[in-house]
Amino acid sequence: MKLVTFAVGGREAVGLVAPDDEAGVLDLAPVVGERSLLEVIENWDRLGPRIAEARDLRRVERPTLRAPMPTPRRDLFAVGKNYREHVAEFGRSGYDTPQRSEDVPDKPIVFSKATTSVTGPYDDIEAHRSVTSELDYEAELAVIIGRGGRGISRDEAMRHVWGYTIVDDVTARDVQRDHKQWLLGKSLDTHAPMGPWAVTADEIPDLDALEVSSTVNGEPRQKAPVADLIFDVPELIRVISAGMTLLPGDVIATGTPAGVGIGFDPPRFLGPGDVVECAITGLGAIRNTVR
Ligand code: MG
């Protein structure tokens, strides 16, 4: 199933992408009431089967898609330097501080993006010209946690995955570099476009086969299979949950492949008017314009 959060006429609600038409959104209110997607995921054991069995749902006229979780329950988890060629381009760029390195990390680098950075799949990315002059894009597979837990083993990890979505881990490179710790450079408002759908894990039988890609103004920039992840999804869940409880609805952006703006010499940063599209096989595409 592909679920969305949509807005129409001042109402925000959870919808189901029509099985026979990806452009169609069916209103799930008869099944889930006024619950948010986060609340639907928290009650998935009960609501999932009811959604799967629902018939004669009303089609929503002209819905505006929001991020699947417009306000996540807490900051997004994100992973740095998790594709080999991106590790190399980041190391070469000189933006990797304080320990500049082209070596593959021996443990996952986990940071966070503020909830307030989340924006919709087709919304604008604010340029924040007073804060940054080095805006960059990062197409990423994001995991949505279903069942929470602590001390989750690799073997158990995939049972805790509810589904997947796409996140553009938009980054202010100068802020990321200058403040050493990445939170500020990763968390400017609108710098986590997400969506277009939240896709349940059962729709993705072979995660490794998915391909992550991005374009800027139609020009191909990034392209890599999820199989290229240095630390795969079970390992990320194992590491993050080792001493911290993962919660239903938690989002983990798993890292970005090579081809970001700082990978070019000279770097190719984003500016107003640029259109960034991030796509993943089976998960759709998000498209955002810098303003
Ligand atoms: Mg990233």
mmCIF file of C-alpha atoms and ligand atoms in Angstrom:
data_model
loop_
_atom_site.group_PDB
_atom_site.id
_atom_site.type_symbol
_atom_site.label_atom_id
_atom_site.label_comp_id
_atom_site.label_asym_id
_atom_site.label_seq_id
_atom_site.Cartn_x
_atom_site.Cartn_y
_atom_site.Cartn_z
ATOM 1 C CA MET A 1 0.000 0.000 0.000
ATOM 2 C CA LYS A 2 0.992 3.570 -0.654
ATOM 3 C CA LEU A 3 -0.305 6.026 1.927
ATOM 4 C CA VAL A 4 -0.214 9.805 1.800
ATOM 5 C CA THR A 5 -1.054 12.802 3.905
ATOM 6 C CA PHE A 6 -3.099 15.220 1.819
ATOM 7 C CA ALA A 7 -4.635 18.624 2.339
ATOM 8 C CA VAL A 8 -7.844 19.810 0.774
ATOM 9 C CA GLY A 9 -10.030 22.743 1.783
ATOM 10 C CA GLY A 10 -8.182 23.315 5.060
ATOM 11 C CA ARG A 11 -8.474 19.669 6.088
ATOM 12 C CA GLU A 12 -5.417 17.444 6.449
ATOM 13 C CA ALA A 13 -6.002 13.702 6.320
ATOM 14 C CA VAL A 14 -4.572 10.322 5.433
ATOM 15 C CA GLY A 15 -5.223 8.869 2.007
ATOM 16 C CA LEU A 16 -4.501 5.757 -0.004
ATOM 17 C CA VAL A 17 -2.936 6.007 -3.449
ATOM 18 C CA ALA A 18 -5.402 4.387 -5.839
ATOM 19 C CA PRO A 19 -4.112 0.893 -6.680
ATOM 20 C CA ASP A 20 -4.879 1.390 -10.386
ATOM 21 C CA ASP A 21 -3.844 5.051 -10.689
ATOM 22 C CA GLU A 22 -0.811 6.585 -8.958
ATOM 23 C CA ALA A 23 -2.232 10.082 -9.457
ATOM 24 C CA GLY A 24 -5.434 9.213 -7.579
ATOM 25 C CA VAL A 25 -5.868 9.619 -3.811
ATOM 26 C CA LEU A 26 -8.646 7.806 -1.939
ATOM 27 C CA ASP A 27 -9.931 9.281 1.328
ATOM 28 C CA LEU A 28 -9.321 6.845 4.218
ATOM 29 C CA ALA A 29 -11.473 8.728 6.724
ATOM 30 C CA PRO A 30 -14.138 5.957 6.779
ATOM 31 C CA VAL A 31 -11.439 3.564 7.995
ATOM 32 C CA VAL A 32 -8.986 5.637 10.052
ATOM 33 C CA GLY A 33 -11.133 8.593 11.100
ATOM 34 C CA GLU A 34 -9.187 11.770 11.740
ATOM 35 C CA ARG A 35 -5.958 10.007 12.687
ATOM 36 C CA SER A 36 -2.636 11.242 11.343
ATOM 37 C CA LEU A 37 -0.364 8.838 9.485
ATOM 38 C CA LEU A 38 1.778 8.584 12.612
ATOM 39 C CA GLU A 39 -1.293 7.464 14.582
ATOM 40 C CA VAL A 40 -2.215 5.038 11.804
ATOM 41 C CA ILE A 41 1.272 3.494 11.989
ATOM 42 C CA GLU A 42 1.027 3.269 15.788
ATOM 43 C CA ASN A 43 -2.204 1.267 15.355
ATOM 44 C CA TRP A 44 -1.137 -0.647 12.256
ATOM 45 C CA ASP A 45 -1.874 -4.148 13.581
ATOM 46 C CA ARG A 46 -5.531 -3.171 13.774
ATOM 47 C CA LEU A 47 -5.831 -0.577 10.985
ATOM 48 C CA GLY A 48 -3.571 -2.126 8.328
ATOM 49 C CA PRO A 49 -5.905 -5.047 7.581
ATOM 50 C CA ARG A 50 -8.927 -2.745 7.593
ATOM 51 C CA ILE A 51 -7.264 -0.431 5.050
ATOM 52 C CA ALA A 52 -6.351 -3.423 2.890
ATOM 53 C CA GLU A 53 -9.975 -4.590 2.903
ATOM 54 C CA ALA A 54 -11.572 -1.179 2.387
ATOM 55 C CA ARG A 55 -13.778 -0.814 -0.678
ATOM 56 C CA ASP A 56 -15.665 2.066 -2.308
ATOM 57 C CA LEU A 57 -13.405 4.743 -0.891
ATOM 58 C CA ARG A 58 -14.135 8.232 -2.168
ATOM 59 C CA ARG A 59 -11.620 9.788 -4.547
ATOM 60 C CA VAL A 60 -10.279 13.152 -3.343
ATOM 61 C CA GLU A 61 -10.609 16.020 -5.821
ATOM 62 C CA ARG A 62 -7.418 18.038 -6.323
ATOM 63 C CA PRO A 63 -5.560 17.002 -3.168
ATOM 64 C CA THR A 64 -2.307 18.728 -2.204
ATOM 65 C CA LEU A 65 0.209 16.163 -1.021
ATOM 66 C CA ARG A 66 1.990 17.011 2.210
ATOM 67 C CA ALA A 67 4.980 15.116 3.549
ATOM 68 C CA PRO A 68 3.677 11.671 4.615
ATOM 69 C CA MET A 69 4.494 12.752 8.165
ATOM 70 C CA PRO A 70 4.321 16.563 8.062
ATOM 71 C CA THR A 71 5.413 16.775 11.701
ATOM 72 C CA PRO A 72 7.389 13.690 12.676
ATOM 73 C CA ARG A 73 7.273 12.754 16.342
ATOM 74 C CA ARG A 74 10.915 13.727 16.735
ATOM 75 C CA ASP A 75 13.909 14.746 14.662
ATOM 76 C CA LEU A 76 14.722 12.560 11.681
ATOM 77 C CA PHE A 77 17.664 10.220 12.052
ATOM 78 C CA ALA A 78 20.085 10.565 9.161
ATOM 79 C CA VAL A 79 23.263 8.785 8.155
ATOM 80 C CA GLY A 80 26.390 10.431 6.749
ATOM 81 C CA LYS A 81 28.919 8.934 4.345
ATOM 82 C CA ASN A 82 27.058 5.676 3.700
ATOM 83 C CA TYR A 83 27.894 5.104 -0.006
ATOM 84 C CA ARG A 84 31.560 4.494 -0.920
ATOM 85 C CA GLU A 85 31.848 6.896 -3.842
ATOM 86 C CA HIS A 86 30.097 9.627 -1.865
ATOM 87 C CA VAL A 87 32.601 9.139 0.973
ATOM 88 C CA ALA A 88 35.367 9.790 -1.558
ATOM 89 C CA GLU A 89 33.755 12.866 -3.109
ATOM 90 C CA PHE A 90 32.963 14.315 0.329
ATOM 91 C CA GLY A 91 36.535 13.728 1.538
ATOM 92 C CA ARG A 92 38.010 15.308 -1.608
ATOM 93 C CA SER A 93 35.731 18.345 -1.339
ATOM 94 C CA GLY A 94 37.343 19.644 1.850
ATOM 95 C CA TYR A 95 33.915 20.043 3.496
ATOM 96 C CA ASP A 96 34.400 16.980 5.678
ATOM 97 C CA THR A 97 35.440 18.482 9.014
ATOM 98 C CA PRO A 98 36.902 18.255 11.570
ATOM 99 C CA GLN A 99 38.444 14.923 10.518
ATOM 100 C CA ARG A 100 38.709 15.221 6.773
ATOM 101 C CA SER A 101 38.931 11.735 5.349
ATOM 102 C CA GLU A 102 38.241 9.737 2.211
ATOM 103 C CA ASP A 103 38.281 6.519 4.257
ATOM 104 C CA VAL A 104 35.088 4.515 4.603
ATOM 105 C CA PRO A 105 33.789 4.948 8.173
ATOM 106 C CA ASP A 106 34.078 1.847 10.361
ATOM 107 C CA LYS A 107 30.833 2.697 12.153
ATOM 108 C CA PRO A 108 27.727 4.549 10.934
ATOM 109 C CA ILE A 109 27.764 8.336 11.297
ATOM 110 C CA VAL A 110 24.333 9.217 12.662
ATOM 111 C CA PHE A 111 23.036 12.778 12.923
ATOM 112 C CA SER A 112 19.602 14.387 12.982
ATOM 113 C CA LYS A 113 17.440 16.820 11.061
ATOM 114 C CA ALA A 114 14.910 18.948 12.944
ATOM 115 C CA THR A 115 11.215 18.118 12.524
ATOM 116 C CA THR A 116 10.703 21.694 11.315
ATOM 117 C CA SER A 117 12.889 20.984 8.251
ATOM 118 C CA VAL A 118 10.258 18.619 6.828
ATOM 119 C CA THR A 119 8.272 19.836 3.846
ATOM 120 C CA GLY A 120 6.056 18.352 1.151
ATOM 121 C CA PRO A 121 7.065 16.367 -1.949
ATOM 122 C CA TYR A 122 6.423 19.255 -4.358
ATOM 123 C CA ASP A 123 6.937 22.235 -2.017
ATOM 124 C CA ASP A 124 9.624 24.865 -2.488
ATOM 125 C CA ILE A 125 13.042 24.608 -0.858
ATOM 126 C CA GLU A 126 13.841 27.938 0.793
ATOM 127 C CA ALA A 127 17.217 29.280 -0.350
ATOM 128 C CA HIS A 128 17.952 30.915 3.055
ATOM 129 C CA ARG A 129 20.302 33.396 1.365
ATOM 130 C CA SER A 130 21.103 35.162 4.657
ATOM 131 C CA VAL A 131 22.313 31.883 6.190
ATOM 132 C CA THR A 132 23.946 29.926 3.366
ATOM 133 C CA SER A 133 25.401 30.419 -0.088
ATOM 134 C CA GLU A 134 26.242 26.736 -0.567
ATOM 135 C CA LEU A 135 23.009 24.805 -0.903
ATOM 136 C CA ASP A 136 23.204 21.128 -1.882
ATOM 137 C CA TYR A 137 20.872 18.152 -2.467
ATOM 138 C CA GLU A 138 21.061 14.530 -1.281
ATOM 139 C CA ALA A 139 18.548 11.958 -2.559
ATOM 140 C CA GLU A 140 17.990 9.255 0.073
ATOM 141 C CA LEU A 141 15.997 6.159 0.886
ATOM 142 C CA ALA A 142 14.217 6.752 4.200
ATOM 143 C CA VAL A 143 13.017 3.954 6.455
ATOM 144 C CA ILE A 144 9.849 4.389 8.530
ATOM 145 C CA ILE A 145 9.825 2.382 11.764
ATOM 146 C CA GLY A 146 6.655 0.462 12.639
ATOM 147 C CA ARG A 147 7.146 -1.509 15.827
ATOM 148 C CA GLY A 148 9.489 0.285 18.206
ATOM 149 C CA GLY A 149 12.122 -1.318 20.346
ATOM 150 C CA ARG A 150 15.554 -1.222 21.906
ATOM 151 C CA GLY A 151 18.433 -3.602 21.396
ATOM 152 C CA ILE A 152 17.043 -4.787 18.050
ATOM 153 C CA SER A 153 19.226 -7.435 16.394
ATOM 154 C CA ARG A 154 20.093 -7.533 12.708
ATOM 155 C CA ASP A 155 17.948 -10.640 12.326
ATOM 156 C CA GLU A 156 14.932 -8.924 13.883
ATOM 157 C CA ALA A 157 15.471 -5.495 12.327
ATOM 158 C CA MET A 158 13.311 -5.780 9.208
ATOM 159 C CA ARG A 159 10.322 -6.800 11.344
ATOM 160 C CA HIS A 160 10.480 -3.306 12.836
ATOM 161 C CA VAL A 161 10.271 -1.586 9.437
ATOM 162 C CA TRP A 162 6.817 -0.262 8.573
ATOM 163 C CA GLY A 163 7.797 1.087 5.186
ATOM 164 C CA TYR A 164 9.770 3.525 3.098
ATOM 165 C CA THR A 165 9.733 6.983 1.593
ATOM 166 C CA ILE A 166 12.090 9.414 -0.145
ATOM 167 C CA VAL A 167 13.885 12.260 1.644
ATOM 168 C CA ASP A 168 16.015 14.959 0.037
ATOM 169 C CA ASP A 169 18.580 15.635 2.776
ATOM 170 C CA VAL A 170 19.066 19.234 1.653
ATOM 171 C CA THR A 171 22.269 20.603 3.139
ATOM 172 C CA ALA A 172 23.770 24.049 3.713
ATOM 173 C CA ARG A 173 27.381 22.960 3.095
ATOM 174 C CA ASP A 174 29.027 26.089 4.497
ATOM 175 C CA VAL A 175 26.987 25.803 7.705
ATOM 176 C CA GLN A 176 27.677 22.057 7.928
ATOM 177 C CA ARG A 177 31.406 22.693 7.553
ATOM 178 C CA ASP A 178 31.748 25.796 9.727
ATOM 179 C CA HIS A 179 29.837 24.469 12.749
ATOM 180 C CA LYS A 180 31.572 21.061 12.733
ATOM 181 C CA GLN A 181 28.508 19.291 14.118
ATOM 182 C CA TRP A 182 25.966 18.833 11.283
ATOM 183 C CA LEU A 183 22.634 19.657 12.974
ATOM 184 C CA LEU A 184 22.466 23.314 11.913
ATOM 185 C CA GLY A 185 23.563 22.739 8.327
ATOM 186 C CA LYS A 186 21.025 19.945 7.913
ATOM 187 C CA SER A 187 18.010 21.482 9.646
ATOM 188 C CA LEU A 188 17.038 24.738 7.934
ATOM 189 C CA ASP A 189 13.277 25.070 7.387
ATOM 190 C CA THR A 190 12.070 23.212 4.249
ATOM 191 C CA HIS A 191 15.352 21.308 3.963
ATOM 192 C CA ALA A 192 13.815 17.846 4.292
ATOM 193 C CA PRO A 193 11.366 17.413 1.403
ATOM 194 C CA MET A 194 9.675 14.041 1.945
ATOM 195 C CA GLY A 195 7.299 11.777 0.043
ATOM 196 C CA PRO A 196 5.437 11.552 -2.172
ATOM 197 C CA TRP A 197 4.132 8.408 -0.487
ATOM 198 C CA ALA A 198 4.788 6.224 2.527
ATOM 199 C CA VAL A 199 5.065 2.759 0.969
ATOM 200 C CA THR A 200 4.498 -0.299 3.134
ATOM 201 C CA ALA A 201 7.394 -2.744 3.392
ATOM 202 C CA ASP A 202 5.438 -5.600 1.801
ATOM 203 C CA GLU A 203 5.499 -3.690 -1.507
ATOM 204 C CA ILE A 204 9.321 -3.793 -1.540
ATOM 205 C CA PRO A 205 10.381 -7.459 -1.584
ATOM 206 C CA ASP A 206 13.994 -6.665 -2.598
ATOM 207 C CA LEU A 207 15.273 -3.473 -0.998
ATOM 208 C CA ASP A 208 18.761 -3.901 -2.502
ATOM 209 C CA ALA A 209 17.327 -3.754 -6.008
ATOM 210 C CA LEU A 210 15.909 -0.248 -5.563
ATOM 211 C CA GLU A 211 17.760 2.518 -7.334
ATOM 212 C CA VAL A 212 18.211 5.985 -5.814
ATOM 213 C CA SER A 213 18.584 8.822 -8.308
ATOM 214 C CA SER A 214 18.419 12.584 -8.604
ATOM 215 C CA THR A 215 18.376 15.251 -11.283
ATOM 216 C CA VAL A 216 18.847 19.022 -11.176
ATOM 217 C CA ASN A 217 16.931 20.891 -13.877
ATOM 218 C CA GLY A 218 16.565 17.545 -15.632
ATOM 219 C CA GLU A 219 20.309 16.801 -15.657
ATOM 220 C CA PRO A 220 21.186 13.425 -14.082
ATOM 221 C CA ARG A 221 23.315 13.825 -10.941
ATOM 222 C CA GLN A 222 23.025 10.765 -8.665
ATOM 223 C CA LYS A 223 22.271 7.113 -9.451
ATOM 224 C CA ALA A 224 23.050 4.069 -7.310
ATOM 225 C CA PRO A 225 21.360 0.907 -6.090
ATOM 226 C CA VAL A 226 20.463 0.623 -2.398
ATOM 227 C CA ALA A 227 22.731 -2.472 -2.472
ATOM 228 C CA ASP A 228 25.666 -0.025 -2.454
ATOM 229 C CA LEU A 229 24.925 1.097 1.131
ATOM 230 C CA ILE A 230 27.997 0.614 3.340
ATOM 231 C CA PHE A 231 25.794 0.031 6.413
ATOM 232 C CA ASP A 232 22.543 -1.602 5.335
ATOM 233 C CA VAL A 233 19.113 -1.044 6.864
ATOM 234 C CA PRO A 234 19.324 -3.911 9.422
ATOM 235 C CA GLU A 235 22.714 -2.644 10.572
ATOM 236 C CA LEU A 236 21.455 0.943 10.937
ATOM 237 C CA ILE A 237 18.503 -0.238 13.029
ATOM 238 C CA ARG A 238 20.774 -2.420 15.150
ATOM 239 C CA VAL A 239 23.226 0.408 15.808
ATOM 240 C CA ILE A 240 20.679 3.172 16.470
ATOM 241 C CA SER A 241 18.529 1.004 18.740
ATOM 242 C CA ALA A 242 21.448 -0.436 20.712
ATOM 243 C CA GLY A 243 20.875 1.916 23.624
ATOM 244 C CA MET A 244 18.070 4.175 22.405
ATOM 245 C CA THR A 245 14.443 3.135 21.988
ATOM 246 C CA LEU A 246 13.206 3.430 18.422
ATOM 247 C CA LEU A 247 9.575 4.533 18.235
ATOM 248 C CA PRO A 248 6.780 3.882 15.732
ATOM 249 C CA GLY A 249 6.979 6.559 13.047
ATOM 250 C CA ASP A 250 10.681 7.234 13.467
ATOM 251 C CA VAL A 251 12.304 8.087 10.140
ATOM 252 C CA ILE A 252 15.858 7.072 9.239
ATOM 253 C CA ALA A 253 17.350 8.688 6.110
ATOM 254 C CA THR A 254 19.942 6.129 5.100
ATOM 255 C CA GLY A 255 22.522 8.270 3.286
ATOM 256 C CA THR A 256 23.137 9.583 -0.204
ATOM 257 C CA PRO A 257 25.072 8.263 -3.213
ATOM 258 C CA ALA A 258 27.804 10.119 -5.113
ATOM 259 C CA GLY A 259 26.880 12.999 -7.392
ATOM 260 C CA VAL A 260 25.981 15.770 -4.963
ATOM 261 C CA GLY A 261 26.964 19.388 -5.728
ATOM 262 C CA ILE A 262 30.212 19.357 -3.717
ATOM 263 C CA GLY A 263 31.285 16.268 -5.641
ATOM 264 C CA PHE A 264 31.976 18.509 -8.665
ATOM 265 C CA ASP A 265 35.080 20.642 -9.104
ATOM 266 C CA PRO A 266 34.198 23.427 -8.803
ATOM 267 C CA PRO A 267 31.139 22.612 -6.683
ATOM 268 C CA ARG A 268 27.725 23.063 -8.276
ATOM 269 C CA PHE A 269 25.498 24.521 -5.590
ATOM 270 C CA LEU A 270 21.774 25.129 -5.945
ATOM 271 C CA GLY A 271 20.322 28.565 -6.565
ATOM 272 C CA PRO A 272 16.846 30.096 -6.861
ATOM 273 C CA GLY A 273 14.859 28.548 -9.690
ATOM 274 C CA ASP A 274 16.722 25.247 -9.684
ATOM 275 C CA VAL A 275 14.464 22.190 -9.707
ATOM 276 C CA VAL A 276 15.673 19.096 -7.828
ATOM 277 C CA GLU A 277 14.014 15.752 -8.432
ATOM 278 C CA CYS A 278 14.804 12.723 -6.246
ATOM 279 C CA ALA A 279 13.417 9.327 -7.251
ATOM 280 C CA ILE A 280 13.569 5.738 -6.012
ATOM 281 C CA THR A 281 12.271 2.690 -7.853
ATOM 282 C CA GLY A 282 8.769 1.887 -6.619
ATOM 283 C CA LEU A 283 8.669 4.816 -4.197
ATOM 284 C CA GLY A 284 7.881 7.539 -6.736
ATOM 285 C CA ALA A 285 9.638 10.903 -7.013
ATOM 286 C CA ILE A 286 9.713 14.224 -5.210
ATOM 287 C CA ARG A 287 10.331 17.469 -7.078
ATOM 288 C CA ASN A 288 11.174 20.731 -5.359
ATOM 289 C CA THR A 289 12.117 24.177 -6.618
ATOM 290 C CA VAL A 290 14.599 26.402 -4.801
ATOM 291 C CA ARG A 291 13.112 29.833 -4.016
HETATM 292 MG MG MG B 1 22.456 12.799 3.769
#
